[in-house]
XYZ file of C-alpha atoms in Angstrom:
181
model
C 32.267 14.764 -14.377
C 30.858 13.718 -10.988
C 28.270 16.516 -11.247
C 27.165 15.340 -14.672
C 26.716 11.757 -13.429
C 24.854 13.015 -10.350
C 22.500 15.100 -12.518
C 21.963 12.187 -14.883
C 21.166 9.905 -11.932
C 18.616 12.394 -10.594
C 17.010 12.912 -14.000
C 17.025 9.160 -14.645
C 15.378 8.597 -11.270
C 12.684 11.152 -12.088
C 12.074 9.613 -15.491
C 11.836 6.186 -13.891
C 9.463 7.425 -11.142
C 7.137 9.375 -13.453
C 5.613 6.313 -15.161
C 5.101 4.670 -11.766
C 3.241 7.733 -10.501
C 1.065 7.806 -13.612
C 0.477 4.051 -13.710
C -2.225 4.147 -11.045
C -4.210 6.763 -12.942
C -3.597 5.021 -16.283
C -5.081 1.721 -15.022
C -8.126 0.526 -16.924
C -11.281 1.272 -14.927
C -13.733 -1.531 -14.187
C -17.444 -1.304 -15.078
C -18.129 1.166 -12.238
C -14.955 3.204 -12.640
C -12.655 1.690 -9.990
C -8.993 1.313 -10.949
C -8.131 -0.649 -7.792
C -9.234 -4.179 -6.994
C -10.313 -6.141 -3.945
C -7.257 -7.851 -2.471
C -4.877 -5.126 -3.609
C -3.024 -2.979 -1.063
C -4.787 0.379 -0.908
C -2.749 3.232 -2.385
C -1.196 5.419 0.299
C -2.026 9.112 0.561
C -2.211 11.932 3.070
C -5.464 13.772 3.628
C -6.215 17.058 5.347
C -9.345 16.926 7.460
C -11.868 19.748 7.752
C -10.545 20.441 11.263
C -7.067 21.151 9.832
C -5.394 17.942 11.022
C -3.872 15.493 8.582
C -3.870 11.704 8.366
C -1.793 9.291 6.290
C -3.502 6.083 5.264
C -0.377 4.045 6.046
C -0.544 5.290 9.653
C -3.934 3.583 10.005
C -2.519 0.069 9.419
C -3.864 -2.280 12.069
C -7.314 -0.668 11.855
C -10.330 -1.399 9.703
C -10.688 1.730 7.551
C -13.676 2.904 5.564
C -13.230 5.644 2.983
C -16.375 7.293 1.680
C -15.883 9.385 -1.454
C -18.494 12.118 -1.525
C -19.396 15.671 -2.620
C -22.051 18.183 -1.605
C -23.548 18.268 -5.107
C -24.137 14.502 -5.096
C -27.757 13.590 -4.347
C -26.999 9.895 -3.821
C -24.245 10.844 -1.328
C -26.764 12.920 0.629
C -29.108 9.908 0.673
C -26.397 7.497 1.876
C -24.629 9.670 4.447
C -27.298 9.500 7.186
C -27.067 5.684 6.998
C -23.287 5.794 7.231
C -23.682 8.074 10.256
C -26.262 5.904 12.063
C -25.441 2.357 10.974
C -21.648 2.560 10.825
C -20.182 5.631 12.523
C -22.395 5.755 15.620
C -21.993 2.009 16.064
C -18.184 1.897 15.731
C -16.823 5.389 16.443
C -15.581 4.402 19.902
C -13.791 1.302 18.606
C -10.049 2.083 18.489
C -9.702 -0.524 15.724
C -11.960 1.383 13.315
C -11.563 4.570 11.281
C -14.018 6.242 8.902
C -13.311 9.229 6.698
C -15.540 10.958 4.200
C -13.352 12.350 1.410
C -15.025 15.319 -0.250
C -14.176 15.609 -3.903
C -12.753 18.922 -5.052
C -14.656 21.374 -2.831
C -13.348 24.179 -0.596
C -13.269 23.932 3.192
C -16.286 26.212 3.813
C -18.447 24.133 1.476
C -17.298 20.865 3.102
C -18.081 22.211 6.581
C -21.527 23.402 5.451
C -22.131 19.998 3.832
C -21.387 18.223 7.129
C -23.821 20.504 8.973
C -26.553 20.046 6.345
C -26.282 16.258 6.353
C -25.883 16.163 10.163
C -22.914 13.810 9.959
C -20.297 13.762 12.689
C -17.674 11.493 11.126
C -14.550 13.264 9.869
C -14.497 14.753 6.398
C -11.297 15.278 4.414
C -10.608 17.640 1.560
C -9.600 16.288 -1.837
C -8.542 19.269 -3.966
C -8.316 18.304 -7.614
C -9.783 14.865 -6.774
C -6.217 13.556 -6.450
C -7.048 11.061 -3.679
C -10.140 9.938 -5.573
C -7.977 9.345 -8.685
C -5.867 6.828 -6.750
C -8.955 4.594 -6.457
C -11.161 5.421 -9.444
C -11.048 7.030 -12.853
C -10.853 10.765 -12.209
C -13.915 11.293 -14.430
C -16.022 8.675 -12.585
C -18.727 9.663 -10.125
C -18.684 9.733 -6.363
C -20.748 7.868 -3.817
C -18.123 5.208 -3.390
C -17.043 3.358 -0.293
C -13.743 1.524 0.012
C -13.291 -0.804 2.966
C -9.699 -1.586 3.911
C -8.653 -4.396 6.243
C -6.158 -4.168 9.082
C -3.424 -5.358 6.693
C -3.975 -2.400 4.348
C -5.643 -4.481 1.636
C -8.940 -3.524 0.013
C -11.697 -5.828 1.242
C -14.865 -4.370 -0.312
C -15.862 -1.544 -2.638
C -19.323 -0.147 -3.234
C -20.743 2.268 -5.791
C -23.887 4.374 -5.457
C -26.372 3.543 -2.711
C -28.086 0.190 -2.734
C -29.687 -1.139 0.470
C -28.447 -4.715 -0.026
C -24.926 -3.610 -0.872
C -24.909 -1.208 2.089
C -26.083 -4.007 4.397
C -23.231 -6.201 3.133
C -20.794 -3.346 3.852
C -22.116 -3.092 7.429
C -21.834 -6.874 7.910
C -18.277 -6.897 6.544
C -17.232 -4.123 8.939
C -18.730 -6.068 11.867
C -16.944 -9.229 10.708
C -13.552 -7.519 10.324
C -13.846 -5.828 13.706
C -14.704 -9.165 15.347
C -11.459 -10.751 14.067
């Protein structure tokens, strides 16, 4: 009898957890495809970087974190990345209170490494097989060239979509402001 109750508790726990795991992906996307909102705590995940190391978002609490969702096939990403490199990464890479990760959507390691060389970026790139990390922030079918800025408290502060000079300038200003706090 104890075994039956134990099995039922496990199955019940799985049934209870399944909707919670799917809830993030089932959220209604906004006009640009985001399913998260400014002010919300960023969903936690673990990413594997192109160098083989791994990072958990929750371990970055206390830092200002910028996530750039990208892919080698994305022309707008290729246009934006040199600006991220020069105007954000080169300016803040030595600041221990800042972290920047490009998250490459659904491409193999060799392609991600070649992409970094082609775009001449030096900030870390992470792999996102199946676009599972992407799907925590946006509708899985939505496009890339997205930046999510997360404050030291783990809450989303700013989100951008595509590359727009004014919006990019506001992203740079917000990073400066958060790092000055």
